Coordinates of C-alpha atoms in Angstrom, one line a residue:
M1 CA -7.9 -9.6 -13.7
K2 CA -7.9 -6.9 -11.0
L3 CA -5.2 -4.3 -11.6
L4 CA -4.0 -1.8 -9.0
K5 CA -4.2 1.6 -10.6
K6 CA -3.6 4.0 -7.7
L7 CA -2.4 3.9 -4.1
L8 CA -3.3 6.8 -1.8
L9 CA -1.2 7.4 1.4
I10 CA -2.2 10.1 3.8
K11 CA -0.2 10.6 7.0
W12 CA 1.6 7.3 6.7
H13 CA 5.2 7.7 8.0
Y14 CA 7.0 10.2 5.8
F15 CA 4.1 10.5 3.4
E16 CA 1.8 13.4 4.3
S17 CA -0.3 13.0 1.1
E18 CA 0.8 11.0 -1.8
I19 CA -0.9 9.4 -4.8
I20 CA 1.1 6.6 -6.5
D21 CA 0.1 5.5 -10.0
F22 CA 0.6 1.9 -11.1
E23 CA 1.0 0.2 -14.5
T24 CA 0.6 -3.5 -15.2
I25 CA 4.3 -4.1 -14.3
N26 CA 6.0 -1.8 -11.8
F27 CA 9.5 -1.5 -10.5
L28 CA 10.1 0.1 -7.0
T29 CA 13.7 1.4 -6.8
G30 CA 15.5 3.9 -4.7
K31 CA 18.2 4.5 -2.1
N32 CA 18.0 3.2 1.4
A33 CA 15.4 5.1 3.6
T34 CA 13.6 6.6 0.7
G35 CA 10.3 4.9 1.5
K36 CA 10.2 1.7 -0.6
S37 CA 9.4 -0.5 2.4
T38 CA 6.9 2.0 3.7
I39 CA 5.0 1.7 0.4
I40 CA 5.2 -2.1 0.5
D41 CA 4.0 -2.2 4.1
A42 CA 1.0 -0.1 3.2
L43 CA 0.2 -2.4 0.4
Q44 CA 0.5 -5.4 2.6
L45 CA -1.8 -4.0 5.2
L46 CA -4.4 -3.2 2.6
M47 CA -4.2 -6.6 0.8
L48 CA -3.9 -8.7 4.0
G49 CA -6.4 -6.8 6.0
D50 CA -4.0 -7.2 8.9
T51 CA -3.3 -4.4 11.3
T52 CA -1.0 -6.3 13.7
G53 CA 2.1 -5.0 11.9
Y54 CA 4.2 -8.1 12.5
F55 CA 5.2 -8.1 8.8
F56 CA 6.3 -4.5 8.7
N57 CA 9.7 -3.8 6.9
K58 CA 10.4 -7.6 6.5
A59 CA 11.1 -6.9 2.9
A60 CA 14.2 -5.0 4.1
N61 CA 15.0 -6.3 7.5
E62 CA 13.9 -9.6 9.1
S63 CA 14.5 -8.2 12.6
S64 CA 12.6 -4.9 12.0
S65 CA 10.8 -3.4 15.0
R66 CA 8.5 -1.0 13.0
T67 CA 4.9 -0.8 14.4
L68 CA 1.6 0.5 13.2
K69 CA 1.7 3.3 15.7
G70 CA 5.2 4.2 14.5
Y71 CA 3.9 4.5 10.9
L72 CA 0.9 6.5 11.9
R73 CA 2.8 8.9 14.2
G74 CA 5.8 9.0 11.9
E75 CA 8.5 7.8 14.2
I76 CA 11.9 9.0 12.8
A77 CA 14.3 8.5 15.7
D78 CA 14.8 7.2 19.3
D79 CA 15.2 10.2 21.6
G80 CA 17.5 8.4 23.9
G81 CA 15.4 6.6 26.4
T82 CA 12.1 8.4 27.0
G83 CA 10.4 7.6 23.7
F84 CA 10.5 8.5 20.0
V85 CA 10.8 11.6 17.9
T86 CA 7.7 11.7 15.7
L87 CA 6.5 13.8 12.8
R88 CA 2.9 14.1 14.1
D89 CA 1.1 14.1 17.4
G90 CA -2.3 15.0 18.8
T91 CA -5.4 14.0 16.9
F92 CA -5.3 13.3 13.1
T93 CA -6.5 10.9 10.5
S94 CA -4.5 8.6 8.1
Y95 CA -5.5 6.7 5.0
I96 CA -4.3 3.8 2.9
V97 CA -6.5 3.4 -0.2
G98 CA -6.2 1.4 -3.3
E99 CA -8.1 1.9 -6.6
F100 CA -8.4 -1.2 -8.8
Y101 CA -9.7 -1.8 -12.3
D102 CA -11.4 -5.0 -13.3
N103 CA -10.4 -5.5 -16.9
V104 CA -13.1 -8.2 -17.4
K105 CA -16.1 -6.3 -16.0
K106 CA -14.6 -3.0 -17.2
N107 CA -15.2 -1.1 -14.0
S108 CA -13.3 0.3 -11.0
F109 CA -13.6 -0.3 -7.3
T110 CA -11.8 1.1 -4.3
V111 CA -10.7 -0.5 -1.0
G112 CA -9.1 1.3 1.9
V113 CA -8.6 1.7 5.6
V114 CA -9.1 4.9 7.7
F115 CA -7.2 5.4 11.0
D116 CA -8.2 8.0 13.6
S117 CA -5.3 8.7 16.0
F118 CA -6.0 10.5 19.3
D119 CA -4.2 12.7 21.8
D120 CA -3.6 9.8 24.2
G121 CA -1.6 7.9 21.5
S122 CA -4.3 5.4 20.8
H123 CA -5.9 4.8 17.4
E124 CA -8.9 3.2 15.8
H125 CA -9.5 1.9 12.3
K126 CA -12.1 0.9 9.8
F127 CA -11.7 -0.9 6.5
F128 CA -14.1 0.1 3.8
S129 CA -14.9 -0.5 0.1
M130 CA -16.7 1.4 -2.5
E131 CA -17.7 0.9 -6.1
G132 CA -16.0 3.2 -8.6
P133 CA -12.7 5.1 -8.5
M134 CA -11.5 7.2 -5.6
P135 CA -13.4 10.5 -5.2
K136 CA -11.8 13.5 -6.6
N137 CA -11.3 15.0 -3.2
Y138 CA -9.2 12.0 -2.1
F139 CA -11.1 12.0 1.3
V140 CA -9.9 15.5 2.2
E141 CA -12.1 18.4 3.0
N142 CA -10.8 21.9 3.7
N143 CA -7.2 20.5 3.5
I144 CA -8.0 18.1 6.4
P145 CA -8.4 14.3 5.9
M146 CA -11.9 13.2 6.9
D147 CA -12.1 11.3 10.1
Y148 CA -14.2 8.1 10.2
G149 CA -17.4 9.9 11.1
K150 CA -17.1 12.5 8.4
L151 CA -16.1 9.8 5.8
R152 CA -19.2 7.8 6.6
A153 CA -21.4 10.9 6.3
Y154 CA -19.7 11.9 3.0
L155 CA -20.1 8.5 1.4
S156 CA -23.7 8.3 2.6
S157 CA -24.4 11.6 0.8
N158 CA -22.4 11.0 -2.3
H159 CA -22.2 7.3 -2.9
K160 CA -25.4 6.0 -1.2
N161 CA -25.5 2.2 -1.4
A162 CA -22.2 1.8 -3.2
F163 CA -19.9 1.7 -0.1
Y164 CA -19.5 -0.5 2.9
F165 CA -17.6 -0.4 6.2
Y166 CA -16.3 -3.6 7.8
D167 CA -16.8 -4.2 11.5
T168 CA -13.8 -6.5 11.7
N169 CA -10.6 -7.3 9.8
K170 CA -11.9 -10.8 9.2
S171 CA -15.1 -9.5 7.4
Y172 CA -12.9 -7.2 5.2
Q173 CA -10.6 -10.2 4.4
R174 CA -13.6 -12.3 3.3
F175 CA -14.9 -9.5 1.1
L176 CA -11.5 -9.0 -0.5
L177 CA -11.0 -12.7 -1.3
G178 CA -14.3 -12.7 -3.1
K179 CA -13.8 -9.3 -4.8
M180 CA -10.4 -10.5 -6.2
G181 CA -11.9 -13.5 -7.9
S182 CA -13.1 -15.9 -5.2
L183 CA -9.6 -16.5 -3.9
N184 CA -9.1 -19.0 -1.1
Q185 CA -7.3 -18.5 2.2
K186 CA -4.0 -19.7 0.7
F187 CA -3.7 -16.3 -0.9
Y188 CA -2.8 -14.7 2.4
S189 CA -0.1 -17.2 3.3
L190 CA 1.4 -16.9 -0.3
F191 CA 1.3 -13.1 -0.2
R192 CA 3.1 -13.1 3.2
K193 CA 5.8 -15.3 1.8
A194 CA 6.2 -13.4 -1.4
V195 CA 7.3 -10.1 0.1
P196 CA 10.3 -10.8 2.4
F197 CA 13.5 -11.6 0.6
S198 CA 16.1 -13.7 2.3
P199 CA 19.2 -14.4 0.2
I200 CA 20.2 -18.0 -0.2
M201 CA 23.6 -18.3 1.5
D202 CA 24.2 -22.0 0.8
K203 CA 26.7 -22.0 -2.1
R204 CA 26.4 -25.7 -2.8
F205 CA 25.1 -26.6 -6.3
C206 CA 23.5 -29.7 -7.6
M207 CA 24.6 -30.9 -11.1

């Protein structure tokens, strides 16, 4: 079994830098607007290898309009017609990273995605994987998250052949299915269905 042990969020909506520890069974509770869906959406993006964002906030609101850009920039309010009020602008780097433990092979591995956002509002991303736990610096140097180029250079120097960057979302998805135990494609459809919760309104019962 592969157990999620840690989730790292850097510059992801309200989270500037957060490490969340997980146990075998976890409960995510809190008042509205405290970040529950933000964490779930980060996990979905990581586990689905999907950056379209169509599934964002569906656990809380089926008609949600949250976007990947909104999460990266930290959109917190509509300013009344000309755009959104955001927590961050300019050029910066965001991370979503999960550390897993394989309790059969007794070793750890890490998967993640790095986003480089730019002055013009655009962004680029790369999914990556590495053997072992997250590095102790959590992908930050001199209090600044490493951009993709610096991350590649850092892993090349410190982890040599124990890391890989994926050119496409599809190639990352194929890797993840194999890493999680040779799962088939049904995993993705089941995972997507498991997160949103729509209450059953039909009160008829069968006896």
